[in-house]
Amino acid sequence: MTSADEPGSPADRQPGPGLRADAERNRERILAAARRLYASHGLGVSMACIAREAGVGKATLSRRFATREELINAVFADRMDAYTAATAKALADPDPWHGFVGHVQAVCAMQATDRGFADVLAMTFPAAKALEARRDEAYNGLLELIARAKASGHLREDFTDQDMVILLMANAGVIAATGNAAPDTWRRLVGQMLRAWATSGTDLPPLNPAPAPIALYRAMVRLARTASGPEGAVE
């Protein structure tokens, strides 16, 4: 079956109000499909799979979004806005250490609720200009948070912004590996890292209990089952 604006269909003719509305509906269907698939499977989902999920042809998808980066930029625009807002909120906290901790926890929680966003924060997309601009804005805020937390005496002097990148990469991996088998495992990771970064005598955030052995076993089984064909690589 041919999509409403595949080659040779009415949507390829001179655009009128009705055809523009059809094109916009297709765009929204593509974005909704990409959000669903990226959230559950990560960014490994193929463009062809997104087109099928949206109920459009590949040519329609490529007309709305010429590249994968363009699609990612559009899908995660609101999430990147929330990311920069979390940074601004942390900077507004009068307690530098509390603001830093809150920022780390908030960003990692955002990763946990959307596997695609977990990948976005652990990667870079030079062609996605708007997304990278928002990332740069949040990054500059992070640098200020780090400087303030160090000046307060609560964040170790050997901590660098690269340690935050490492945590985001590790958190993305934990989220992808544990899935629903041990969904709160990421909280334990983040708690332990914050404790490792704190100076002696600093008030430490509560530490989540370690996952039950059976939950981690299920997560390991789940990971082994996807090792030959990762769950995120949806074709």
mmCIF file of C-alpha atoms in Angstrom:
data_model
loop_
_atom_site.group_PDB
_atom_site.id
_atom_site.type_symbol
_atom_site.label_atom_id
_atom_site.label_comp_id
_atom_site.label_asym_id
_atom_site.label_seq_id
_atom_site.Cartn_x
_atom_site.Cartn_y
_atom_site.Cartn_z
ATOM 1 C CA MET A 1 0.000 0.000 0.000
ATOM 2 C CA THR A 2 1.302 3.454 -0.916
ATOM 3 C CA SER A 3 1.496 6.208 1.658
ATOM 4 C CA ALA A 4 -0.437 9.430 1.074
ATOM 5 C CA ASP A 5 2.649 11.317 -0.028
ATOM 6 C CA GLU A 6 4.810 8.639 -1.666
ATOM 7 C CA PRO A 7 6.231 9.426 -5.145
ATOM 8 C CA GLY A 8 3.473 9.652 -7.715
ATOM 9 C CA SER A 9 0.812 10.422 -5.108
ATOM 10 C CA PRO A 10 -1.090 13.709 -4.710
ATOM 11 C CA ALA A 11 1.324 14.961 -2.056
ATOM 12 C CA ASP A 12 4.053 15.238 -4.707
ATOM 13 C CA ARG A 13 2.072 17.826 -6.646
ATOM 14 C CA GLN A 14 1.974 21.555 -5.953
ATOM 15 C CA PRO A 15 1.207 21.916 -2.243
ATOM 16 C CA GLY A 16 -2.146 23.297 -1.207
ATOM 17 C CA PRO A 17 -3.697 23.699 2.244
ATOM 18 C CA GLY A 18 -4.952 20.104 2.312
ATOM 19 C CA LEU A 19 -1.655 18.649 1.141
ATOM 20 C CA ARG A 20 0.308 20.749 3.634
ATOM 21 C CA ALA A 21 -1.973 19.427 6.387
ATOM 22 C CA ASP A 22 -1.341 15.860 5.211
ATOM 23 C CA ALA A 23 2.415 16.474 5.248
ATOM 24 C CA GLU A 24 2.221 17.874 8.792
ATOM 25 C CA ARG A 25 0.177 14.872 9.951
ATOM 26 C CA ASN A 26 2.790 12.557 8.483
ATOM 27 C CA ARG A 27 5.516 14.487 10.255
ATOM 28 C CA GLU A 28 3.733 14.165 13.600
ATOM 29 C CA ARG A 29 3.143 10.442 13.020
ATOM 30 C CA ILE A 30 6.834 9.958 12.311
ATOM 31 C CA LEU A 31 7.859 11.888 15.416
ATOM 32 C CA ALA A 32 5.418 9.948 17.611
ATOM 33 C CA ALA A 33 6.645 6.627 16.219
ATOM 34 C CA ALA A 34 10.290 7.609 16.701
ATOM 35 C CA ARG A 35 9.635 8.709 20.283
ATOM 36 C CA ARG A 36 8.017 5.361 21.116
ATOM 37 C CA LEU A 37 10.726 3.257 19.513
ATOM 38 C CA TYR A 38 13.669 5.303 20.753
ATOM 39 C CA ALA A 39 12.251 5.336 24.303
ATOM 40 C CA SER A 40 11.921 1.546 24.439
ATOM 41 C CA HIS A 41 14.818 0.424 22.226
ATOM 42 C CA GLY A 42 17.361 3.238 22.152
ATOM 43 C CA LEU A 43 18.825 4.998 19.124
ATOM 44 C CA GLY A 44 19.729 1.764 17.340
ATOM 45 C CA VAL A 45 16.262 1.671 15.778
ATOM 46 C CA SER A 46 16.506 1.925 11.989
ATOM 47 C CA MET A 47 14.818 4.595 9.917
ATOM 48 C CA ALA A 48 12.956 1.841 8.044
ATOM 49 C CA CYS A 49 11.515 0.538 11.304
ATOM 50 C CA ILE A 50 10.367 4.037 12.261
ATOM 51 C CA ALA A 51 8.669 4.443 8.887
ATOM 52 C CA ARG A 52 6.803 1.149 9.374
ATOM 53 C CA GLU A 53 5.762 2.118 12.904
ATOM 54 C CA ALA A 54 4.480 5.467 11.618
ATOM 55 C CA GLY A 55 2.614 3.838 8.749
ATOM 56 C CA VAL A 56 4.458 5.794 6.050
ATOM 57 C CA GLY A 57 6.880 4.868 3.315
ATOM 58 C CA LYS A 58 10.621 5.390 3.503
ATOM 59 C CA ALA A 59 10.419 8.140 0.868
ATOM 60 C CA THR A 60 7.920 10.017 3.031
ATOM 61 C CA LEU A 61 10.215 9.738 6.024
ATOM 62 C CA SER A 62 13.222 10.965 4.063
ATOM 63 C CA ARG A 63 11.268 13.986 2.793
ATOM 64 C CA ARG A 64 10.291 14.994 6.320
ATOM 65 C CA PHE A 65 13.695 14.131 7.822
ATOM 66 C CA ALA A 66 16.562 13.798 5.363
ATOM 67 C CA THR A 67 18.973 12.343 7.936
ATOM 68 C CA ARG A 68 18.879 10.408 11.175
ATOM 69 C CA GLU A 69 20.370 13.425 12.941
ATOM 70 C CA GLU A 70 17.511 15.652 11.798
ATOM 71 C CA LEU A 71 15.001 13.182 13.231
ATOM 72 C CA ILE A 72 16.873 12.835 16.524
ATOM 73 C CA ASN A 73 17.103 16.621 16.784
ATOM 74 C CA ALA A 74 13.321 16.961 16.375
ATOM 75 C CA VAL A 75 12.406 14.031 18.643
ATOM 76 C CA PHE A 76 14.526 15.146 21.569
ATOM 77 C CA ALA A 77 14.109 18.929 21.363
ATOM 78 C CA ASP A 78 11.758 19.002 24.356
ATOM 79 C CA ARG A 79 13.944 16.616 26.343
ATOM 80 C CA MET A 80 16.980 18.824 25.744
ATOM 81 C CA ASP A 81 14.945 21.819 26.914
ATOM 82 C CA ALA A 82 14.165 19.900 30.121
ATOM 83 C CA TYR A 83 17.863 19.046 30.435
ATOM 84 C CA THR A 84 18.910 22.703 30.291
ATOM 85 C CA ALA A 85 16.072 23.630 32.660
ATOM 86 C CA ALA A 86 17.389 21.083 35.174
ATOM 87 C CA THR A 87 20.792 22.744 34.958
ATOM 88 C CA ALA A 88 19.273 26.189 35.555
ATOM 89 C CA LYS A 89 17.339 24.880 38.564
ATOM 90 C CA ALA A 90 20.513 23.419 40.056
ATOM 91 C CA LEU A 91 22.362 26.707 39.553
ATOM 92 C CA ALA A 92 19.578 28.527 41.388
ATOM 93 C CA ASP A 93 20.038 26.329 44.485
ATOM 94 C CA PRO A 94 21.756 28.385 47.226
ATOM 95 C CA ASP A 95 23.556 25.242 48.461
ATOM 96 C CA PRO A 96 26.243 24.399 45.852
ATOM 97 C CA TRP A 97 26.622 20.751 46.892
ATOM 98 C CA HIS A 98 22.868 20.182 47.068
ATOM 99 C CA GLY A 99 22.487 21.803 43.638
ATOM 100 C CA PHE A 100 25.215 19.617 42.154
ATOM 101 C CA VAL A 101 23.749 16.421 43.630
ATOM 102 C CA GLY A 102 20.257 17.367 42.496
ATOM 103 C CA HIS A 103 21.514 18.012 38.981
ATOM 104 C CA VAL A 104 23.266 14.661 38.713
ATOM 105 C CA GLN A 105 20.231 12.814 40.052
ATOM 106 C CA ALA A 106 17.794 14.700 37.806
ATOM 107 C CA VAL A 107 19.756 14.125 34.613
ATOM 108 C CA CYS A 108 20.283 10.436 35.340
ATOM 109 C CA ALA A 109 16.573 10.076 36.128
ATOM 110 C CA MET A 110 15.787 11.610 32.729
ATOM 111 C CA GLN A 111 17.984 8.960 31.161
ATOM 112 C CA ALA A 112 16.138 6.226 33.045
ATOM 113 C CA THR A 113 12.707 7.263 31.768
ATOM 114 C CA ASP A 114 13.718 7.282 28.103
ATOM 115 C CA ARG A 115 16.305 4.878 26.749
ATOM 116 C CA GLY A 116 16.730 6.990 23.635
ATOM 117 C CA PHE A 117 17.529 10.044 25.710
ATOM 118 C CA ALA A 118 19.969 7.951 27.719
ATOM 119 C CA ASP A 119 21.796 7.345 24.435
ATOM 120 C CA VAL A 120 21.553 11.002 23.380
ATOM 121 C CA LEU A 121 23.305 12.176 26.537
ATOM 122 C CA ALA A 122 26.053 9.603 26.076
ATOM 123 C CA MET A 123 26.735 10.492 22.409
ATOM 124 C CA THR A 124 27.372 13.536 20.263
ATOM 125 C CA PHE A 125 25.635 14.511 17.016
ATOM 126 C CA PRO A 126 27.635 17.251 15.232
ATOM 127 C CA ALA A 127 25.058 17.518 12.433
ATOM 128 C CA ALA A 128 22.192 18.118 14.888
ATOM 129 C CA LYS A 129 22.986 21.784 15.465
ATOM 130 C CA ALA A 130 20.050 22.728 17.714
ATOM 131 C CA LEU A 131 20.501 19.681 19.926
ATOM 132 C CA GLU A 132 24.218 20.311 20.301
ATOM 133 C CA ALA A 133 23.587 23.977 21.106
ATOM 134 C CA ARG A 134 21.317 22.958 24.000
ATOM 135 C CA ARG A 135 23.901 20.430 25.132
ATOM 136 C CA ASP A 136 26.570 23.160 25.130
ATOM 137 C CA GLU A 137 24.311 25.399 27.214
ATOM 138 C CA ALA A 138 23.804 22.642 29.782
ATOM 139 C CA TYR A 139 27.518 21.808 29.716
ATOM 140 C CA ASN A 140 28.494 25.377 30.556
ATOM 141 C CA GLY A 141 26.044 25.272 33.451
ATOM 142 C CA LEU A 142 27.600 22.010 34.629
ATOM 143 C CA LEU A 143 31.039 23.618 34.669
ATOM 144 C CA GLU A 144 29.691 26.333 36.951
ATOM 145 C CA LEU A 145 28.023 23.743 39.207
ATOM 146 C CA ILE A 146 31.309 21.883 39.497
ATOM 147 C CA ALA A 147 33.262 25.044 40.331
ATOM 148 C CA ARG A 148 30.745 26.048 43.017
ATOM 149 C CA ALA A 149 30.635 22.574 44.587
ATOM 150 C CA LYS A 150 34.436 22.473 44.733
ATOM 151 C CA ALA A 151 34.600 25.961 46.236
ATOM 152 C CA SER A 152 32.172 24.849 48.947
ATOM 153 C CA GLY A 153 34.617 22.104 49.910
ATOM 154 C CA HIS A 154 32.190 19.239 49.266
ATOM 155 C CA LEU A 155 33.248 18.060 45.794
ATOM 156 C CA ARG A 156 36.658 16.484 45.381
ATOM 157 C CA GLU A 157 39.244 18.633 43.643
ATOM 158 C CA ASP A 158 40.167 15.817 41.248
ATOM 159 C CA PHE A 159 36.611 15.629 39.890
ATOM 160 C CA THR A 160 36.301 16.861 36.289
ATOM 161 C CA ASP A 161 33.429 17.324 33.874
ATOM 162 C CA GLN A 162 34.668 14.205 32.085
ATOM 163 C CA ASP A 163 33.661 12.193 35.148
ATOM 164 C CA MET A 164 30.077 13.309 34.521
ATOM 165 C CA VAL A 165 30.325 12.134 30.911
ATOM 166 C CA ILE A 166 31.622 8.775 32.144
ATOM 167 C CA LEU A 167 28.691 8.496 34.543
ATOM 168 C CA LEU A 168 26.181 9.259 31.777
ATOM 169 C CA MET A 169 27.759 6.601 29.578
ATOM 170 C CA ALA A 170 27.754 4.095 32.430
ATOM 171 C CA ASN A 171 24.182 4.958 33.380
ATOM 172 C CA ALA A 172 23.030 4.484 29.776
ATOM 173 C CA GLY A 173 24.670 1.057 29.783
ATOM 174 C CA VAL A 174 23.070 0.032 33.084
ATOM 175 C CA ILE A 175 19.634 1.195 31.918
ATOM 176 C CA ALA A 176 19.966 -0.739 28.653
ATOM 177 C CA ALA A 177 21.285 -3.861 30.386
ATOM 178 C CA THR A 178 18.817 -4.111 33.263
ATOM 179 C CA GLY A 179 15.592 -2.972 31.591
ATOM 180 C CA ASN A 180 12.536 -4.071 33.546
ATOM 181 C CA ALA A 181 14.459 -6.886 35.237
ATOM 182 C CA ALA A 182 16.107 -4.542 37.762
ATOM 183 C CA PRO A 183 14.764 -1.069 36.867
ATOM 184 C CA ASP A 184 16.146 0.846 39.863
ATOM 185 C CA THR A 185 19.726 -0.366 39.507
ATOM 186 C CA TRP A 186 20.760 2.979 38.015
ATOM 187 C CA ARG A 187 19.868 4.711 41.298
ATOM 188 C CA ARG A 188 22.409 2.557 43.135
ATOM 189 C CA LEU A 189 25.083 3.409 40.559
ATOM 190 C CA VAL A 190 24.415 7.151 40.811
ATOM 191 C CA GLY A 191 24.361 7.062 44.614
ATOM 192 C CA GLN A 192 27.672 5.244 44.812
ATOM 193 C CA MET A 193 29.293 7.650 42.348
ATOM 194 C CA LEU A 194 28.118 10.704 44.284
ATOM 195 C CA ARG A 195 29.603 9.210 47.434
ATOM 196 C CA ALA A 196 32.873 8.588 45.618
ATOM 197 C CA TRP A 197 32.997 12.208 44.438
ATOM 198 C CA ALA A 198 32.254 13.764 47.843
ATOM 199 C CA THR A 199 34.983 14.994 50.162
ATOM 200 C CA SER A 200 35.387 13.554 53.644
ATOM 201 C CA GLY A 201 32.752 14.804 56.075
ATOM 202 C CA THR A 202 30.267 15.856 53.387
ATOM 203 C CA ASP A 203 26.614 15.039 53.970
ATOM 204 C CA LEU A 204 25.918 12.183 51.578
ATOM 205 C CA PRO A 205 22.633 11.588 49.723
ATOM 206 C CA PRO A 206 20.689 8.459 50.705
ATOM 207 C CA LEU A 207 21.900 5.297 48.990
ATOM 208 C CA ASN A 208 19.357 3.072 47.269
ATOM 209 C CA PRO A 209 19.446 -0.601 48.303
ATOM 210 C CA ALA A 210 21.391 -2.908 46.030
ATOM 211 C CA PRO A 211 19.226 -4.872 43.581
ATOM 212 C CA ALA A 212 18.102 -8.293 44.788
ATOM 213 C CA PRO A 213 20.353 -11.104 43.499
ATOM 214 C CA ILE A 214 17.455 -12.634 41.559
ATOM 215 C CA ALA A 215 16.765 -9.292 39.863
ATOM 216 C CA LEU A 216 20.382 -8.939 38.787
ATOM 217 C CA TYR A 217 20.385 -12.560 37.604
ATOM 218 C CA ARG A 218 17.361 -11.850 35.422
ATOM 219 C CA ALA A 219 19.077 -8.754 34.073
ATOM 220 C CA MET A 220 22.179 -10.801 33.223
ATOM 221 C CA VAL A 221 20.046 -13.417 31.465
ATOM 222 C CA ARG A 222 18.268 -10.666 29.563
ATOM 223 C CA LEU A 223 21.584 -9.131 28.527
ATOM 224 C CA ALA A 224 22.933 -12.499 27.357
ATOM 225 C CA ARG A 225 19.861 -13.048 25.199
ATOM 226 C CA THR A 226 20.413 -9.752 23.389
ATOM 227 C CA ALA A 227 24.192 -10.110 23.035
ATOM 228 C CA SER A 228 24.064 -11.600 19.531
ATOM 229 C CA GLY A 229 21.438 -9.124 18.339
ATOM 230 C CA PRO A 230 21.012 -6.124 20.628
ATOM 231 C CA GLU A 231 17.458 -5.289 21.571
ATOM 232 C CA GLY A 232 18.073 -1.713 20.521
ATOM 233 C CA ALA A 233 19.014 -2.680 16.951
ATOM 234 C CA VAL A 234 15.465 -2.806 15.657
ATOM 235 C CA GLU A 235 15.431 -3.209 11.879
#
